[in-house]
GROMACS .gro file of N, CA and C in nm:
model
  285
    1MET      N    1  -4.270   7.409  -7.462
    1MET     CA    2  -4.382   7.443  -7.572
    1MET      C    3  -4.468   7.514  -7.497
    2SER      N    4  -4.524   7.613  -7.434
    2SER     CA    5  -4.649   7.663  -7.400
    2SER      C    6  -4.797   7.628  -7.373
    3GLU      N    7  -4.843   7.653  -7.308
    3GLU     CA    8  -4.965   7.569  -7.333
    3GLU      C    9  -5.132   7.591  -7.454
    4GLU      N   10  -5.064   7.792  -7.520
    4GLU     CA   11  -5.134   7.737  -7.638
    4GLU      C   12  -5.124   7.720  -7.719
    5ASN      N   13  -4.931   7.769  -7.734
    5ASN     CA   14  -4.905   7.676  -7.873
    5ASN      C   15  -4.930   7.481  -7.863
    6ILE      N   16  -4.923   7.462  -7.756
    6ILE     CA   17  -5.046   7.251  -7.761
    6ILE      C   18  -5.129   7.303  -7.785
    7GLU      N   19  -5.176   7.355  -7.752
    7GLU     CA   20  -5.347   7.341  -7.775
    7GLU      C   21  -5.359   7.374  -7.958
    8LYS      N   22  -5.324   7.522  -8.012
    8LYS     CA   23  -5.311   7.561  -8.171
    8LYS      C   24  -5.279   7.459  -8.197
    9THR      N   25  -5.183   7.375  -8.199
    9THR     CA   26  -5.170   7.237  -8.266
    9THR      C   27  -5.263   7.197  -8.281
   10GLU      N   28  -5.340   7.080  -8.170
   10GLU     CA   29  -5.390   7.026  -8.177
   10GLU      C   30  -5.529   7.030  -8.232
   11LYS      N   31  -5.588   7.145  -8.215
   11LYS     CA   32  -5.641   7.271  -8.261
   11LYS      C   33  -5.660   7.196  -8.486
   12ASN      N   34  -5.497   7.229  -8.520
   12ASN     CA   35  -5.492   7.236  -8.555
   12ASN      C   36  -5.489   7.109  -8.681
   13GLU      N   37  -5.468   7.004  -8.595
   13GLU     CA   38  -5.451   6.879  -8.574
   13GLU      C   39  -5.612   6.788  -8.582
   14GLN      N   40  -5.673   6.854  -8.511
   14GLN     CA   41  -5.773   6.810  -8.507
   14GLN      C   42  -5.881   6.848  -8.684
   15SER      N   43  -5.880   6.946  -8.659
   15SER     CA   44  -5.937   7.029  -8.764
   15SER      C   45  -5.898   6.949  -8.940
   16GLY      N   46  -5.785   6.925  -8.933
   16GLY     CA   47  -5.762   6.833  -9.034
   16GLY      C   48  -5.688   7.004  -9.144
   17SER      N   49  -5.675   7.048  -9.108
   17SER     CA   50  -5.595   7.241  -9.188
   17SER      C   51  -5.440   7.180  -9.085
   18LYS      N   52  -5.367   7.207  -9.199
   18LYS     CA   53  -5.216   7.206  -9.190
   18LYS      C   54  -5.134   7.272  -9.145
   19ALA      N   55  -5.007   7.272  -9.012
   19ALA     CA   56  -4.993   7.373  -8.996
   19ALA      C   57  -4.910   7.346  -9.020
   20ALA      N   58  -4.822   7.566  -9.011
   20ALA     CA   59  -4.712   7.580  -9.076
   20ALA      C   60  -4.596   7.557  -9.100
   21ALA      N   61  -4.549   7.466  -9.171
   21ALA     CA   62  -4.421   7.488  -9.141
   21ALA      C   63  -4.263   7.555  -9.061
   22PRO      N   64  -4.209   7.544  -8.979
   22PRO     CA   65  -4.169   7.584  -8.884
   22PRO      C   66  -4.060   7.671  -9.017
   23ALA      N   67  -4.087   7.759  -8.929
   23ALA     CA   68  -3.903   7.794  -9.068
   23ALA      C   69  -3.742   7.789  -8.978
   24PRO      N   70  -3.702   7.774  -9.164
   24PRO     CA   71  -3.564   7.717  -9.089
   24PRO      C   72  -3.502   7.802  -9.039
   25LYS      N   73  -3.438   7.779  -9.023
   25LYS     CA   74  -3.340   7.881  -8.912
   25LYS      C   75  -3.251   7.986  -8.958
   26LYS      N   76  -3.221   8.129  -8.937
   26LYS     CA   77  -3.158   8.167  -9.025
   26LYS      C   78  -2.994   8.149  -8.993
   27LYS      N   79  -2.873   8.141  -9.152
   27LYS     CA   80  -2.787   8.111  -9.019
   27LYS      C   81  -2.640   8.297  -9.070
   28VAL      N   82  -2.648   8.328  -8.891
   28VAL     CA   83  -2.564   8.372  -8.881
   28VAL      C   84  -2.494   8.378  -8.907
   29LYS      N   85  -2.462   8.580  -8.942
   29LYS     CA   86  -2.373   8.560  -9.019
   29LYS      C   87  -2.155   8.546  -8.906
   30GLY      N   88  -2.093   8.486  -8.981
   30GLY     CA   89  -2.008   8.518  -8.973
   30GLY      C   90  -1.996   8.344  -8.777
   31SER      N   91  -2.077   8.343  -8.840
   31SER     CA   92  -2.077   8.144  -8.701
   31SER      C   93  -2.060   8.006  -8.808
   32ASN      N   94  -1.917   8.019  -8.750
   32ASN     CA   95  -1.928   7.888  -8.868
   32ASN      C   96  -1.830   7.753  -8.793
   33ARG      N   97  -1.841   7.639  -8.791
   33ARG     CA   98  -1.818   7.513  -8.764
   33ARG      C   99  -1.692   7.544  -8.669
   34VAL      N  100  -1.628   7.566  -8.742
   34VAL     CA  101  -1.500   7.564  -8.695
   34VAL      C  102  -1.536   7.746  -8.589
   35GLY      N  103  -1.531   7.801  -8.608
   35GLY     CA  104  -1.498   7.909  -8.465
   35GLY      C  105  -1.609   7.870  -8.337
   36ARG      N  106  -1.738   7.810  -8.376
   36ARG     CA  107  -1.847   7.734  -8.310
   36ARG      C  108  -1.779   7.667  -8.206
   37TRP      N  109  -1.640   7.537  -8.238
   37TRP     CA  110  -1.629   7.492  -8.209
   37TRP      C  111  -1.490   7.508  -8.140
   38PHE      N  112  -1.422   7.646  -8.157
   38PHE     CA  113  -1.320   7.765  -8.070
   38PHE      C  114  -1.383   7.782  -7.982
   39ARG      N  115  -1.521   7.823  -7.942
   39ARG     CA  116  -1.547   7.852  -7.876
   39ARG      C  117  -1.627   7.780  -7.714
   40GLU      N  118  -1.757   7.713  -7.863
   40GLU     CA  119  -1.690   7.572  -7.692
   40GLU      C  120  -1.573   7.537  -7.601
   41MET      N  121  -1.528   7.470  -7.740
   41MET     CA  122  -1.369   7.441  -7.618
   41MET      C  123  -1.362   7.609  -7.563
   42ARG      N  124  -1.318   7.695  -7.586
   42ARG     CA  125  -1.288   7.819  -7.488
   42ARG      C  126  -1.380   7.782  -7.382
   43SER      N  127  -1.492   7.764  -7.376
   43SER     CA  128  -1.597   7.766  -7.235
   43SER      C  129  -1.578   7.642  -7.114
   44GLU      N  130  -1.528   7.520  -7.193
   44GLU     CA  131  -1.530   7.488  -7.204
   44GLU      C  132  -1.404   7.359  -7.074
   45LEU      N  133  -1.251   7.491  -7.122
   45LEU     CA  134  -1.146   7.487  -7.054
   45LEU      C  135  -1.154   7.620  -6.906
   46LYS      N  136  -1.256   7.641  -6.895
   46LYS     CA  137  -1.317   7.765  -6.870
   46LYS      C  138  -1.341   7.689  -6.696
   47LYS      N  139  -1.408   7.540  -6.696
   47LYS     CA  140  -1.484   7.440  -6.664
   47LYS      C  141  -1.376   7.381  -6.546
   48VAL      N  142  -1.219   7.375  -6.614
   48VAL     CA  143  -1.165   7.265  -6.590
   48VAL      C  144  -1.066   7.330  -6.440
   49VAL      N  145  -1.062   7.238  -6.402
   49VAL     CA  146  -1.053   7.268  -6.223
   49VAL      C  147  -0.875   7.209  -6.219
   50TRP      N  148  -0.753   7.356  -6.281
   50TRP     CA  149  -0.640   7.302  -6.367
   50TRP      C  150  -0.590   7.256  -6.194
   51PRO      N  151  -0.443   7.192  -6.189
   51PRO     CA  152  -0.323   7.108  -6.086
   51PRO      C  153  -0.266   7.245  -6.036
   52THR      N  154  -0.244   7.295  -5.913
   52THR     CA  155  -0.150   7.340  -5.886
   52THR      C  156   0.051   7.336  -5.898
   53PRO      N  157   0.069   7.336  -5.940
   53PRO     CA  158   0.181   7.338  -5.929
   53PRO      C  159   0.261   7.285  -5.791
   54LYS      N  160   0.236   7.277  -5.677
   54LYS     CA  161   0.213   7.153  -5.593
   54LYS      C  162   0.209   7.048  -5.674
   55GLN      N  163   0.083   7.092  -5.656
   55GLN     CA  164   0.019   6.937  -5.714
   55GLN      C  165   0.098   6.821  -5.780
   56VAL      N  166   0.119   6.982  -5.932
   56VAL     CA  167   0.279   6.877  -6.122
   56VAL      C  168   0.331   6.830  -5.989
   57VAL      N  169   0.455   6.832  -5.936
   57VAL     CA  170   0.577   6.795  -5.866
   57VAL      C  171   0.517   6.696  -5.876
   58ASN      N  172   0.499   6.741  -5.780
   58ASN     CA  173   0.445   6.564  -5.647
   58ASN      C  174   0.420   6.489  -5.749
   59ASN      N  175   0.259   6.465  -5.819
   59ASN     CA  176   0.267   6.358  -5.974
   59ASN      C  177   0.308   6.347  -5.997
   60THR      N  178   0.451   6.400  -6.057
   60THR     CA  179   0.573   6.379  -6.160
   60THR      C  180   0.656   6.263  -6.041
   61ILE      N  181   0.679   6.375  -5.985
   61ILE     CA  182   0.769   6.235  -5.912
   61ILE      C  183   0.681   6.122  -5.844
   62VAL      N  184   0.565   6.111  -5.856
   62VAL     CA  185   0.475   5.950  -5.751
   62VAL      C  186   0.484   5.920  -5.955
   63ALA      N  187   0.548   6.006  -6.069
   63ALA     CA  188   0.492   5.897  -6.201
   63ALA      C  189   0.693   5.833  -6.203
   64LEU      N  190   0.710   5.894  -6.183
   64LEU     CA  191   0.897   5.933  -6.225
   64LEU      C  192   0.872   5.798  -6.122
   65VAL      N  193   0.915   5.788  -6.017
   65VAL     CA  194   0.928   5.656  -5.835
   65VAL      C  195   0.839   5.493  -5.988
   66VAL      N  196   0.720   5.581  -5.972
   66VAL     CA  197   0.690   5.415  -6.025
   66VAL      C  198   0.741   5.381  -6.153
   67MET      N  199   0.835   5.473  -6.277
   67MET     CA  200   0.860   5.404  -6.389
   67MET      C  201   1.031   5.273  -6.332
   68ALA      N  202   1.082   5.389  -6.224
   68ALA     CA  203   1.190   5.360  -6.187
   68ALA      C  204   1.166   5.203  -6.161
   69VAL      N  205   1.063   5.156  -6.070
   69VAL     CA  206   1.026   5.004  -5.976
   69VAL      C  207   0.980   4.967  -6.076
   70SER      N  208   0.947   4.991  -6.176
   70SER     CA  209   0.870   4.946  -6.283
   70SER      C  210   0.983   4.873  -6.381
   71ALA      N  211   1.071   4.945  -6.362
   71ALA     CA  212   1.229   4.905  -6.445
   71ALA      C  213   1.273   4.891  -6.408
   72VAL      N  214   1.292   4.854  -6.284
   72VAL     CA  215   1.429   4.741  -6.207
   72VAL      C  216   1.316   4.612  -6.170
   73ALA      N  217   1.221   4.539  -6.132
   73ALA     CA  218   1.161   4.497  -6.133
   73ALA      C  219   1.124   4.405  -6.322
   74ILE      N  220   1.112   4.485  -6.390
   74ILE     CA  221   1.113   4.373  -6.531
   74ILE      C  222   1.301   4.358  -6.562
   75TRP      N  223   1.364   4.427  -6.529
   75TRP     CA  224   1.472   4.304  -6.544
   75TRP      C  225   1.505   4.300  -6.475
   76GLY      N  226   1.542   4.271  -6.336
   76GLY     CA  227   1.521   4.185  -6.244
   76GLY      C  228   1.466   4.054  -6.312
   77VAL      N  229   1.356   4.030  -6.330
   77VAL     CA  230   1.279   3.972  -6.410
   77VAL      C  231   1.317   3.933  -6.526
   78ASP      N  232   1.368   3.958  -6.556
   78ASP     CA  233   1.486   3.907  -6.714
   78ASP      C  234   1.560   3.841  -6.730
   79TRP      N  235   1.638   3.986  -6.600
   79TRP     CA  236   1.763   3.870  -6.516
   79TRP      C  237   1.802   3.729  -6.470
   80VAL      N  238   1.647   3.657  -6.456
   80VAL     CA  239   1.566   3.515  -6.331
   80VAL      C  240   1.586   3.441  -6.433
   81ALA      N  241   1.518   3.516  -6.518
   81ALA     CA  242   1.421   3.422  -6.708
   81ALA      C  243   1.621   3.426  -6.749
   82THR      N  244   1.702   3.531  -6.778
   82THR     CA  245   1.846   3.454  -6.862
   82THR      C  246   1.906   3.337  -6.752
   83GLN      N  247   1.872   3.308  -6.662
   83GLN     CA  248   2.031   3.265  -6.595
   83GLN      C  249   1.956   3.116  -6.542
   84ILE      N  250   1.828   3.139  -6.533
   84ILE     CA  251   1.752   3.032  -6.595
   84ILE      C  252   1.742   2.920  -6.660
   85PHE      N  253   1.719   3.033  -6.772
   85PHE     CA  254   1.780   2.960  -6.971
   85PHE      C  255   1.927   2.968  -7.003
   86GLN      N  256   1.957   2.963  -6.942
   86GLN     CA  257   2.094   2.935  -6.905
   86GLN      C  258   2.197   2.797  -6.848
   87ALA      N  259   2.114   2.799  -6.815
   87ALA     CA  260   2.159   2.680  -6.665
   87ALA      C  261   2.100   2.526  -6.769
   88ILE      N  262   1.958   2.545  -6.861
   88ILE     CA  263   1.950   2.487  -6.900
   88ILE      C  264   1.976   2.465  -6.985
   89LEU      N  265   2.106   2.534  -7.058
   89LEU     CA  266   2.169   2.509  -7.249
   89LEU      C  267   2.212   2.457  -7.145
   90THR      N  268   2.317   2.507  -7.018
   90THR     CA  269   2.446   2.382  -6.920
   90THR      C  270   2.340   2.402  -6.961
   91LEU      N  271   2.277   2.240  -6.843
   91LEU     CA  272   2.221   2.139  -6.805
   91LEU      C  273   2.263   2.012  -6.971
   92GLY      N  274   2.187   2.063  -7.130
   92GLY     CA  275   2.210   2.012  -7.224
   92GLY      C  276   2.324   1.945  -7.313
   93GLY      N  277   2.422   2.042  -7.218
   93GLY     CA  278   2.469   2.028  -7.314
   93GLY      C  279   2.534   2.127  -7.394
   94VAL      N  280   2.423   2.217  -7.388
   94VAL     CA  281   2.501   2.295  -7.553
   94VAL      C  282   2.500   2.431  -7.534
   95GLY      N  283   2.619   2.502  -7.379
   95GLY     CA  284   2.637   2.617  -7.345
   95GLY      C  285   2.721   2.590  -7.328
   0.00000   0.00000   0.00000
């Protein structure tokens, strides 16, 4: 707010007179929520720093290697647990 508006508001409050209610905002034709959402989304997407194709390939390779190592590790833990469980059953005379 500018200083003039602040002074006018203070004078109106002090004098007891009621300040005029702010006028309701007029709806601009053609601007609806969906349209505004798409405009804002487009504006935000322009700000995104997109990776280069080389970065995408490198990141994909890293992700695949991590998944493969994780799969082998999980398989190894599962295999060891199965062997231990079978040994316990054999010792107990069940297997």
